[in-house]
Coordinates of C-alpha atoms and ligand atoms in Angstrom, one line a residue:
M322 CA -18.4 -18.4 -6.3
P323 CA -16.9 -21.8 -5.4
E324 CA -17.2 -23.0 -1.8
N325 CA -13.5 -23.8 -1.5
M326 CA -12.4 -20.3 -2.6
K327 CA -11.1 -19.3 0.8
Q328 CA -8.9 -22.3 1.2
A329 CA -7.8 -22.5 -2.5
V330 CA -4.4 -21.8 -3.9
V331 CA -4.0 -21.0 -7.6
Y332 CA -1.0 -21.8 -9.7
Q333 CA -0.3 -19.6 -12.7
I334 CA 1.0 -21.1 -15.9
Y335 CA 2.6 -19.2 -18.8
P336 CA 2.1 -21.9 -21.4
K337 CA 4.7 -20.6 -23.8
S338 CA 7.4 -21.2 -21.2
F339 CA 6.0 -24.1 -19.1
S340 CA 6.6 -27.4 -20.9
S341 CA 6.8 -28.5 -24.5
H342 CA 5.2 -31.9 -25.1
R343 CA 6.1 -31.6 -28.8
Q344 CA 9.7 -30.7 -28.0
Q345 CA 9.5 -27.4 -29.8
A346 CA 10.7 -23.9 -29.0
T347 CA 7.5 -23.0 -27.2
G348 CA 5.4 -24.8 -24.6
D349 CA 2.0 -26.3 -25.3
L350 CA -1.2 -27.5 -23.7
L351 CA -0.1 -31.2 -23.7
G352 CA 3.0 -30.0 -21.9
V353 CA 0.7 -28.9 -19.1
V354 CA -1.1 -32.3 -19.1
D355 CA 2.3 -33.9 -18.7
R356 CA 2.9 -31.9 -15.5
L357 CA -0.4 -32.4 -13.8
D358 CA 0.8 -35.1 -11.4
Y359 CA 3.4 -32.7 -10.2
L360 CA 0.9 -29.9 -9.7
A361 CA -1.5 -32.2 -7.9
W362 CA 1.3 -33.3 -5.6
L363 CA 2.0 -29.7 -4.8
G364 CA -1.6 -29.4 -3.7
V365 CA -2.9 -26.5 -5.9
D366 CA -6.6 -26.2 -6.6
Y367 CA -6.7 -24.1 -9.8
L368 CA -4.4 -23.5 -12.8
W369 CA -4.7 -20.1 -14.4
L370 CA -3.3 -20.3 -17.9
T371 CA -2.3 -17.1 -19.7
P372 CA -3.9 -16.7 -23.2
F373 CA -3.4 -19.5 -25.7
Y374 CA -6.0 -18.3 -28.2
C375 CA -5.1 -17.5 -31.8
S376 CA -2.9 -14.5 -31.7
P377 CA -0.1 -12.8 -33.8
Q378 CA 1.8 -12.9 -30.5
K379 CA 2.8 -9.2 -30.5
D380 CA 2.1 -9.2 -26.8
N381 CA 2.5 -13.0 -26.3
G382 CA -1.2 -13.8 -26.6
Y383 CA -2.7 -10.7 -24.9
D384 CA -3.4 -9.7 -28.5
V385 CA -6.2 -12.1 -29.3
S386 CA -7.3 -12.5 -33.0
D387 CA -9.9 -15.3 -32.3
Y388 CA -11.4 -15.9 -28.9
Y389 CA -12.9 -19.2 -29.9
R390 CA -9.8 -21.0 -31.3
I391 CA -6.6 -22.2 -29.8
D392 CA -3.4 -21.1 -31.5
P393 CA -2.0 -24.1 -33.2
A394 CA 1.4 -23.4 -31.6
Y395 CA -0.3 -24.5 -28.3
G396 CA -2.3 -27.4 -29.6
S397 CA -5.9 -28.1 -30.5
M398 CA -9.3 -27.9 -28.9
A399 CA -9.0 -31.7 -28.3
D400 CA -5.8 -31.0 -26.3
F401 CA -7.6 -28.4 -24.2
E402 CA -10.5 -30.8 -23.5
L403 CA -8.0 -33.4 -22.5
L404 CA -6.4 -30.9 -20.1
L405 CA -9.8 -30.0 -18.6
A406 CA -10.7 -33.7 -18.0
E407 CA -7.3 -34.8 -16.7
A408 CA -7.1 -31.8 -14.4
R409 CA -10.6 -32.4 -13.1
Q410 CA -9.7 -36.0 -12.3
R411 CA -7.0 -34.7 -10.0
G412 CA -9.4 -32.2 -8.4
I413 CA -7.9 -29.2 -10.2
G414 CA -9.9 -26.6 -12.1
I415 CA -8.7 -24.7 -15.1
M416 CA -9.0 -20.9 -15.2
L417 CA -8.9 -19.0 -18.5
D418 CA -7.4 -15.6 -19.1
I419 CA -10.1 -13.4 -20.7
V420 CA -8.7 -10.4 -22.6
V421 CA -11.5 -8.1 -23.4
N422 CA -10.2 -4.6 -22.9
H423 CA -8.8 -4.9 -26.4
T424 CA -8.4 -7.3 -29.3
S425 CA -5.6 -7.7 -31.8
T426 CA -6.0 -5.6 -34.8
E427 CA -6.0 -8.9 -36.7
H428 CA -9.3 -9.9 -35.0
A429 CA -12.2 -10.2 -37.5
W430 CA -14.1 -7.5 -35.7
F431 CA -11.3 -5.0 -36.2
R432 CA -10.9 -6.1 -39.9
Q433 CA -14.6 -5.4 -40.4
A434 CA -14.3 -2.1 -38.5
L435 CA -11.6 -1.0 -41.0
K436 CA -14.1 -1.4 -43.9
G437 CA -15.7 1.9 -43.2
R438 CA -17.4 4.2 -40.7
D439 CA -20.8 2.6 -41.2
N440 CA -19.7 -1.0 -40.7
F441 CA -21.5 -2.8 -37.9
Y442 CA -18.2 -3.5 -36.1
R443 CA -16.9 0.0 -36.4
D444 CA -18.4 0.9 -33.1
F445 CA -16.9 -2.2 -31.4
Y446 CA -13.8 0.0 -31.1
I447 CA -13.1 3.6 -30.0
W448 CA -12.5 6.1 -32.9
R449 CA -11.9 9.8 -32.8
D450 CA -11.1 12.4 -35.4
Q451 CA -8.4 13.9 -33.2
P452 CA -6.2 12.2 -30.6
N453 CA -5.9 13.5 -27.1
N454 CA -2.8 13.3 -24.8
W455 CA -3.5 9.8 -23.4
Q456 CA -0.4 7.6 -23.4
S457 CA -0.1 3.9 -24.1
K458 CA 1.1 1.8 -21.2
F459 CA 3.7 0.4 -23.6
G460 CA 5.0 3.9 -24.5
G461 CA 4.0 6.7 -26.9
S462 CA 0.6 8.0 -27.8
A463 CA -2.5 5.8 -27.1
W464 CA -3.9 6.7 -30.4
A465 CA -3.0 5.3 -33.8
F466 CA -4.0 6.9 -37.1
E467 CA -5.9 4.8 -39.6
P468 CA -5.4 6.5 -43.0
E469 CA -8.4 4.9 -44.9
S470 CA -11.0 6.6 -42.7
G471 CA -8.8 9.4 -41.5
Q472 CA -9.6 8.6 -37.8
Y473 CA -7.6 7.5 -34.8
Y474 CA -8.3 4.3 -32.8
L475 CA -7.5 4.0 -29.1
H476 CA -4.9 1.4 -27.9
L477 CA -4.0 1.6 -24.2
F478 CA -1.3 -1.1 -24.9
D479 CA 0.5 -1.9 -28.2
Q480 CA -0.7 -0.4 -31.5
T481 CA -1.9 -3.8 -32.5
Q482 CA -4.1 -4.1 -29.4
A483 CA -7.2 -1.9 -30.2
D484 CA -9.4 -1.0 -27.2
L485 CA -13.0 -2.3 -27.3
N486 CA -15.9 0.0 -26.9
W487 CA -17.9 -1.3 -23.9
E488 CA -20.5 1.4 -24.3
N489 CA -21.8 -0.6 -27.2
P490 CA -24.4 -3.2 -25.9
Q491 CA -23.8 -5.5 -28.8
L492 CA -20.1 -5.6 -28.1
R493 CA -20.9 -6.6 -24.5
Q494 CA -23.2 -9.3 -25.7
A495 CA -20.5 -10.7 -28.0
V496 CA -18.1 -10.8 -25.1
F497 CA -20.5 -12.6 -22.8
E498 CA -21.4 -15.1 -25.4
M499 CA -17.8 -15.9 -25.9
M500 CA -17.3 -16.3 -22.1
R501 CA -20.3 -18.6 -21.9
F502 CA -18.8 -20.8 -24.7
W503 CA -15.8 -21.4 -22.4
A504 CA -17.8 -21.8 -19.2
D505 CA -20.0 -24.4 -21.0
K506 CA -16.8 -26.3 -21.8
G507 CA -16.3 -26.7 -18.1
V508 CA -13.6 -24.2 -17.2
A509 CA -13.6 -23.5 -13.4
G510 CA -12.8 -19.8 -13.5
F511 CA -11.7 -16.7 -15.3
R512 CA -8.8 -14.3 -14.8
L513 CA -9.9 -11.0 -16.4
D514 CA -7.1 -9.0 -18.0
V515 CA -6.9 -5.2 -17.0
I516 CA -10.7 -5.4 -16.5
N517 CA -10.9 -2.1 -14.6
L518 CA -9.9 -0.2 -17.8
I519 CA -13.0 -1.2 -19.9
S520 CA -15.1 1.9 -19.1
K521 CA -13.7 5.1 -20.6
D522 CA -15.0 8.5 -19.6
P523 CA -16.9 9.4 -22.8
A524 CA -15.7 13.0 -22.6
F525 CA -12.1 11.9 -23.4
S526 CA -10.8 14.7 -21.3
E527 CA -7.2 15.5 -20.6
D528 CA -5.1 16.4 -17.6
D529 CA -1.4 16.8 -17.1
S530 CA -1.0 13.0 -16.5
D531 CA -1.2 10.2 -19.1
G532 CA -5.0 9.9 -19.1
R533 CA -5.4 7.1 -16.7
H534 CA -7.8 9.0 -14.5
F535 CA -10.3 8.9 -17.3
Y536 CA -10.4 5.2 -17.8
T537 CA -9.2 3.5 -14.6
D538 CA -12.1 2.2 -12.5
G539 CA -14.2 4.2 -15.0
P540 CA -17.7 5.4 -14.7
R541 CA -19.6 2.3 -15.8
V542 CA -17.1 -0.5 -14.9
H543 CA -19.2 -1.8 -12.0
E544 CA -22.3 -1.8 -14.1
Y545 CA -20.5 -3.8 -16.8
L546 CA -19.2 -6.4 -14.3
Q547 CA -22.6 -6.8 -12.7
Q548 CA -24.0 -7.4 -16.2
M549 CA -21.2 -9.9 -16.8
H550 CA -22.1 -11.6 -13.6
R551 CA -25.8 -11.9 -14.6
E552 CA -25.0 -13.1 -18.1
V553 CA -22.1 -15.4 -17.5
F554 CA -21.3 -16.2 -13.8
A555 CA -24.7 -16.6 -12.2
G556 CA -25.7 -20.2 -11.6
R557 CA -22.2 -21.4 -12.2
E558 CA -19.4 -22.2 -9.8
L559 CA -16.7 -20.0 -11.1
L560 CA -13.7 -18.4 -9.5
T561 CA -13.3 -15.0 -11.0
V562 CA -10.3 -12.7 -10.5
G563 CA -9.9 -9.2 -12.0
E564 CA -6.6 -7.7 -12.8
M565 CA -6.9 -4.1 -11.6
S566 CA -4.5 -1.6 -12.9
S567 CA -3.8 1.5 -10.6
T568 CA -7.0 0.8 -8.7
S569 CA -8.2 1.8 -5.2
L570 CA -9.1 -0.1 -2.1
A571 CA -12.7 1.2 -2.2
H572 CA -13.2 0.0 -5.7
C573 CA -11.7 -3.4 -5.0
I574 CA -14.1 -3.9 -2.1
D575 CA -16.9 -3.2 -4.5
Y576 CA -15.5 -5.5 -7.2
S577 CA -15.1 -8.4 -4.8
H578 CA -17.9 -8.0 -2.2
P579 CA -20.1 -11.1 -2.7
E580 CA -23.3 -9.1 -2.3
R581 CA -22.4 -6.9 -5.2
R582 CA -22.2 -9.8 -7.6
E583 CA -19.2 -8.7 -9.6
L584 CA -16.0 -10.8 -9.1
S585 CA -14.7 -13.2 -6.5
M586 CA -11.4 -11.3 -5.9
T587 CA -9.0 -8.7 -7.3
F588 CA -5.3 -8.3 -8.1
N589 CA -3.8 -4.9 -7.4
F590 CA -0.2 -3.8 -7.9
H591 CA 0.4 -1.2 -5.3
H592 CA 2.7 -3.4 -3.2
L593 CA 4.8 -4.1 -6.4
K594 CA 5.5 -0.4 -7.0
V595 CA 7.7 0.0 -3.9
D596 CA 10.8 -0.3 -6.1
Y597 CA 9.6 2.4 -8.6
P598 CA 11.6 5.5 -7.6
Q599 CA 9.1 8.5 -7.8
G600 CA 6.6 6.1 -9.4
Q601 CA 8.9 5.4 -12.4
K602 CA 9.1 1.7 -13.3
W603 CA 12.1 2.1 -15.7
Q604 CA 14.5 3.4 -13.1
L605 CA 16.8 1.4 -10.8
G606 CA 15.9 1.6 -7.2
R607 CA 16.0 -0.3 -3.9
F608 CA 12.7 -1.3 -2.5
D609 CA 10.9 0.6 0.3
F610 CA 10.4 -2.2 2.9
V611 CA 8.4 0.0 5.3
G612 CA 6.2 1.1 2.4
L613 CA 5.7 -2.6 1.3
K614 CA 4.4 -3.5 4.8
R615 CA 2.2 -0.4 5.0
I616 CA 0.5 -1.1 1.7
L617 CA 0.0 -4.8 2.4
S618 CA -1.3 -4.0 5.9
D619 CA -3.7 -1.4 4.6
W620 CA -5.1 -3.8 2.1
Q621 CA -5.3 -6.7 4.6
Q622 CA -7.3 -4.5 7.0
G623 CA -9.3 -2.6 4.5
M624 CA -10.5 -5.7 2.5
H625 CA -11.3 -7.5 5.8
A626 CA -13.3 -4.7 7.2
G627 CA -15.1 -4.0 3.9
G628 CA -15.9 -7.6 3.1
G629 CA -13.8 -7.8 -0.1
W630 CA -11.3 -10.5 -1.0
N631 CA -7.7 -10.2 -2.0
A632 CA -5.7 -12.2 -4.5
L633 CA -2.3 -12.5 -3.0
F634 CA 0.8 -12.6 -5.1
W635 CA 4.5 -11.7 -5.4
C636 CA 5.0 -12.9 -9.0
N637 CA 3.4 -13.2 -12.3
H638 CA 4.4 -13.1 -16.0
D639 CA 4.6 -9.3 -15.9
Q640 CA 6.9 -9.0 -12.8
P641 CA 10.5 -9.7 -12.1
R642 CA 11.2 -12.8 -9.9
V643 CA 10.5 -12.0 -6.2
V644 CA 13.6 -13.7 -4.8
S645 CA 15.7 -11.3 -6.9
R646 CA 13.5 -8.4 -6.0
F647 CA 12.7 -8.6 -2.3
G648 CA 14.9 -11.5 -1.2
D649 CA 18.5 -12.5 -1.8
E650 CA 19.2 -14.4 -5.0
G651 CA 22.7 -15.2 -4.0
Q652 CA 23.9 -16.8 -0.8
Y653 CA 20.5 -16.8 0.9
R654 CA 18.4 -17.8 -2.1
Q655 CA 16.7 -20.8 -0.4
V656 CA 16.0 -19.3 3.0
S657 CA 14.9 -15.9 1.6
A658 CA 12.5 -17.6 -0.9
K659 CA 11.0 -19.6 2.0
M660 CA 10.6 -16.4 4.1
L661 CA 8.9 -14.6 1.2
A662 CA 6.6 -17.6 0.7
T663 CA 5.5 -17.8 4.4
A664 CA 5.1 -14.0 4.6
L665 CA 2.6 -14.0 1.7
H666 CA 0.8 -17.3 2.4
G667 CA 0.1 -16.2 6.0
L668 CA -2.1 -13.4 4.8
Q669 CA -5.9 -13.3 4.2
G670 CA -6.8 -13.9 0.6
T671 CA -6.2 -16.4 -2.1
P672 CA -2.5 -17.1 -2.8
Y673 CA -1.3 -17.3 -6.4
L674 CA 1.9 -19.1 -7.2
Y675 CA 3.6 -18.3 -10.5
Q676 CA 5.5 -21.1 -12.3
G677 CA 9.0 -21.4 -11.0
E678 CA 8.4 -19.4 -7.8
E679 CA 8.1 -22.7 -6.0
I680 CA 11.7 -23.6 -6.8
A681 CA 13.0 -20.1 -6.2
M682 CA 13.7 -19.2 -9.9
A683 CA 15.5 -15.9 -10.0
N684 CA 15.9 -13.2 -12.7
P685 CA 18.2 -14.6 -15.4
A686 CA 20.6 -11.7 -15.6
F687 CA 20.1 -10.7 -19.2
Q688 CA 23.2 -9.3 -20.8
H689 CA 22.2 -8.2 -24.2
I690 CA 19.0 -6.6 -25.5
E691 CA 19.0 -9.3 -28.3
E692 CA 18.1 -11.8 -25.6
L693 CA 14.8 -10.2 -24.8
R694 CA 11.4 -10.7 -26.6
D695 CA 8.9 -8.6 -24.6
V696 CA 7.4 -5.7 -26.5
E697 CA 7.2 -3.5 -23.4
S698 CA 10.9 -4.1 -22.6
L699 CA 12.1 -3.5 -26.1
N700 CA 10.2 -0.2 -26.2
A701 CA 11.5 0.8 -22.8
Y702 CA 15.1 0.1 -23.9
Q703 CA 14.7 2.4 -26.9
Q704 CA 13.2 5.1 -24.6
L705 CA 16.0 4.8 -22.1
L706 CA 18.6 5.2 -24.9
A707 CA 16.7 8.2 -26.2
S708 CA 16.6 9.7 -22.7
G709 CA 20.5 9.8 -22.7
L710 CA 21.5 6.5 -21.0
D711 CA 24.2 4.5 -22.7
R712 CA 23.6 0.8 -23.6
A713 CA 25.1 -0.6 -20.5
Q714 CA 23.0 1.7 -18.3
A715 CA 19.9 0.9 -20.2
M716 CA 20.6 -2.8 -20.0
A717 CA 21.1 -2.5 -16.2
V718 CA 17.5 -1.2 -15.9
I719 CA 16.1 -3.8 -18.3
R720 CA 17.9 -6.6 -16.4
Q721 CA 16.2 -5.6 -13.2
K722 CA 12.7 -4.6 -14.5
S723 CA 11.9 -6.5 -17.6
R724 CA 8.8 -8.8 -17.8
D725 CA 11.0 -11.4 -19.6
N726 CA 12.7 -12.0 -16.2
S727 CA 9.8 -14.3 -15.3
R728 CA 9.2 -15.7 -18.8
T729 CA 12.3 -17.8 -19.2
P730 CA 11.5 -21.5 -19.6
M731 CA 10.5 -23.5 -16.5
Q732 CA 13.4 -25.5 -15.1
W733 CA 12.4 -29.1 -14.7
D734 CA 15.7 -31.0 -14.6
N735 CA 19.4 -30.6 -15.4
S736 CA 19.2 -31.8 -19.0
R737 CA 20.3 -29.6 -21.9
F738 CA 17.1 -27.5 -22.1
A739 CA 16.1 -28.1 -18.5
G740 CA 13.4 -30.6 -19.4
F741 CA 11.4 -27.8 -21.0
S742 CA 12.0 -29.1 -24.5
Q743 CA 14.6 -30.8 -26.6
T744 CA 14.8 -27.8 -28.9
Q745 CA 16.4 -24.3 -28.2
P746 CA 13.6 -22.4 -26.4
W747 CA 12.1 -19.2 -27.7
L748 CA 13.6 -17.2 -24.8
R749 CA 16.9 -18.3 -23.3
L750 CA 17.1 -20.4 -20.2
A751 CA 18.5 -19.0 -17.0
D752 CA 22.1 -20.2 -16.4
D753 CA 21.3 -21.8 -13.1
A754 CA 18.9 -24.5 -14.5
G755 CA 21.5 -27.2 -13.8
H756 CA 20.9 -27.0 -10.0
I757 CA 17.7 -24.9 -9.6
N758 CA 15.1 -27.3 -11.0
V759 CA 12.1 -29.3 -10.0
A760 CA 13.9 -32.7 -10.0
A761 CA 16.5 -31.4 -7.6
A762 CA 13.9 -29.7 -5.4
L763 CA 11.7 -32.8 -5.2
A764 CA 14.7 -34.9 -4.1
D765 CA 15.6 -32.4 -1.2
P766 CA 13.0 -32.5 1.6
D767 CA 14.4 -29.2 2.8
S768 CA 13.8 -27.4 -0.5
V769 CA 11.7 -24.3 -1.2
L770 CA 9.4 -26.6 -3.1
H771 CA 8.6 -28.7 -0.1
H772 CA 8.2 -25.5 2.0
Y773 CA 5.5 -24.3 -0.5
R774 CA 3.8 -27.6 -0.4
R775 CA 3.5 -27.4 3.4
L776 CA 2.2 -23.9 3.2
I777 CA -0.5 -25.0 0.8
A778 CA -1.5 -27.9 3.1
L779 CA -1.6 -25.6 6.1
R780 CA -4.2 -23.3 4.4
K781 CA -6.5 -26.3 4.1
Q782 CA -5.9 -27.4 7.7
Y783 CA -6.3 -24.1 9.7
P784 CA -9.4 -22.0 9.1
V785 CA -7.7 -19.0 10.7
L786 CA -5.7 -18.5 7.5
A787 CA -8.9 -17.8 5.7
D788 CA -10.9 -16.0 8.4
G789 CA -8.5 -14.4 10.9
D790 CA -8.1 -10.7 11.1
Y791 CA -4.7 -9.1 10.6
R792 CA -2.6 -6.9 12.8
C793 CA 1.0 -5.7 12.1
L794 CA 3.2 -5.5 15.2
T795 CA 6.3 -3.9 13.5
P796 CA 5.0 -1.2 11.0
E797 CA 8.1 0.9 11.2
H798 CA 10.8 -1.6 11.7
P799 CA 13.5 -1.5 9.0
S800 CA 13.8 -5.2 8.4
L801 CA 11.1 -7.1 10.4
W802 CA 7.6 -7.8 9.4
V803 CA 5.7 -9.4 12.3
Y804 CA 2.0 -9.9 12.1
T805 CA -0.8 -11.9 13.7
R806 CA -3.9 -13.4 12.2
R807 CA -6.6 -14.0 14.8
S808 CA -10.0 -15.6 15.0
A809 CA -12.0 -16.6 18.1
A810 CA -10.5 -20.0 18.2
E811 CA -6.9 -19.6 16.9
M812 CA -4.1 -17.2 16.3
L813 CA -1.2 -17.2 13.9
L814 CA 2.1 -15.3 14.4
V815 CA 4.2 -14.7 11.4
I816 CA 7.8 -13.4 11.8
S817 CA 9.7 -12.5 8.7
H818 CA 13.2 -11.0 8.7
F819 CA 13.9 -9.2 5.4
G820 CA 17.7 -9.0 5.7
A821 CA 21.0 -10.9 6.3
E822 CA 22.2 -9.1 9.5
A823 CA 21.6 -10.7 12.9
Q824 CA 18.4 -9.3 14.5
S825 CA 16.8 -9.9 17.8
Y826 CA 13.1 -9.6 18.5
R827 CA 10.9 -9.8 21.6
L828 CA 7.2 -10.3 21.4
P829 CA 5.4 -7.5 23.2
E830 CA 3.3 -8.4 26.3
G831 CA -0.3 -9.3 25.8
V832 CA -0.1 -10.5 22.2
I833 CA -0.6 -14.1 23.1
P834 CA -4.0 -14.6 24.8
E835 CA -3.8 -15.8 28.4
G836 CA -3.5 -19.5 28.7
W837 CA -3.1 -20.3 25.0
Q838 CA -0.7 -22.9 23.8
A839 CA 1.8 -22.5 21.0
E840 CA 3.1 -24.8 18.2
L841 CA 5.7 -23.9 15.6
L842 CA 4.1 -24.8 12.3
L843 CA 6.9 -23.8 9.9
S844 CA 10.3 -22.2 9.8
N845 CA 13.3 -21.9 7.4
Y846 CA 15.8 -22.9 10.1
P847 CA 15.8 -25.6 12.8
A848 CA 13.4 -24.7 15.6
P849 CA 14.7 -22.0 17.9
P850 CA 14.7 -22.5 21.7
A851 CA 11.3 -22.1 23.4
G852 CA 10.4 -18.5 24.5
W853 CA 9.1 -15.3 23.1
Q854 CA 12.4 -13.7 22.3
W855 CA 14.4 -14.7 19.2
Q856 CA 17.9 -14.2 17.9
L857 CA 16.9 -14.2 14.2
R858 CA 19.1 -15.5 11.5
P859 CA 19.5 -14.1 7.9
W860 CA 16.1 -14.0 6.2
H861 CA 14.5 -15.9 9.1
S862 CA 10.9 -16.9 9.0
L863 CA 8.8 -18.4 11.7
L864 CA 5.1 -19.3 11.7
Y865 CA 3.5 -20.2 15.0
R866 CA -0.1 -21.2 15.8
F867 CA -1.7 -20.5 19.2
Y868 CA -4.9 -22.1 20.5
P869 CA -6.8 -22.3 23.8
V870 CA -6.0 -25.2 26.0
T871 CA -9.2 -27.1 25.9
P872 CA -10.7 -27.5 29.4
P873 CA -10.5 -31.0 30.8
Ligands
LIG47 C1 -2.1 -7.4 -18.6 C2 -1.3 -8.7 -18.8 C3 -0.1 -8.2 -19.6 C4 -0.5 -7.6 -20.9 C5 -1.5 -6.5 -20.7 C6 -2.2 -6.1 -21.9 O1 -1.4 -6.5 -17.7 O2 -1.0 -9.3 -17.7 O3 0.8 -9.3 -19.9 O4 0.6 -7.1 -21.6 O5 -2.5 -6.8 -19.7 O6 -3.1 -7.1 -22.3

């Protein structure tokens, strides 16, 4: 694990939508090279790039057909090597996305597997004579019939994403060999796609749910990750983060505890389900703010006590934009985006910033289903219609929930295609690109972008951000999230107001250690008058640091 891990900030790039060097409809690797000076200025330490391997793009690259080759739409291996070298020169490491729960059905292994039941690669996948009731995460049965052999193969995602059989030791070796290939090229880390789904319970039992209990954090997953550690990570300085679907705190402590030698840290999604009414993603709902605090607080305290390490995030390529979701994308867009930034970056863990979040990009308000590209959203739309919603009602859900909300092209400047390309992009631009863009944000010292840059710098300056424990002072408050982070030598106080109405707050007695001094490190409004009672403004955010007065 890299030494700087606890001070590091990771920036996530969705290459298809980041920047097109070749001025095409989709972004490319040289487009990322073009933007490295900007990213270095921002102060990020790692770039995680979502998959750019050869792929039929049914799930935008999460359906890999060749792990060793770069899809020509993104460029060449020489482009990738240039990116590695140019990033390294700026002190930035490149993290690759490793998708090994499944491959595309166009992968050579699957093609071989189709040749017959006795083919060597047949057992790289999961075949059954009869399906069970497990459901695909993209809708419908998780089993697809293959007429040649009369068997069904498992696909927890799209039909074209066949699940790999990790029970097979030769499959595991093939995966580790591929990961070593990229590690030897000099990548600085890996993000492991839905890695807690790789171990399926071999009984393939059923219950009245969708099957997830039989493959989530499955029986051999820790064993597999420890083997991956021995075979790939050991002796290398790699930052590794696992994407954990529907996981538990206890498992995440085990995945990320350094002594267990599995991964550096984990993503979990519990805090992003607070706007799923009755657990249903494809339903409109307001978010449960008290629930959000409770979940984040439990994970802060639980991971700290258990010795695990959190990956912190509001946004990624699968989530709607946070300013639309938990902030105010209208009148208070700038202040609410800054508040959300500070609330997250004040926590313990490694913050991940998703492209466009640093300029407060919002959901693009899709109007017609024809504007969308994402396979999950297109399936969901059909299911919503089938369930009885009319087109307008179904679109209202898609507009709020779709993964394409975060996949619109990055907004660099106010030119025709926002500096992303000179060609019509593959997914439409948001309408606000004329004023919400990097060029405008760079020019405004009070922008959300500059706020993020200060937060990233603070993490490197104050060890308490990495080490301090966490305590929530307002667990039940309907709009305030106030927490402290405390170590022996320092304390932070983070005050976040999730709302537009005026709100006053007084700090309880005894929170500030006797005789400690305070400084205001960051706020989204001019500094308030001194004192420990505040008249908070809409979406107010305050970050204070306390430290003992050194004896003369
Ligand atoms: C992860 C990815 C998502 C993809 C899925 C299947 O959740 O982040 O984009 O669709 O895995 O690979």
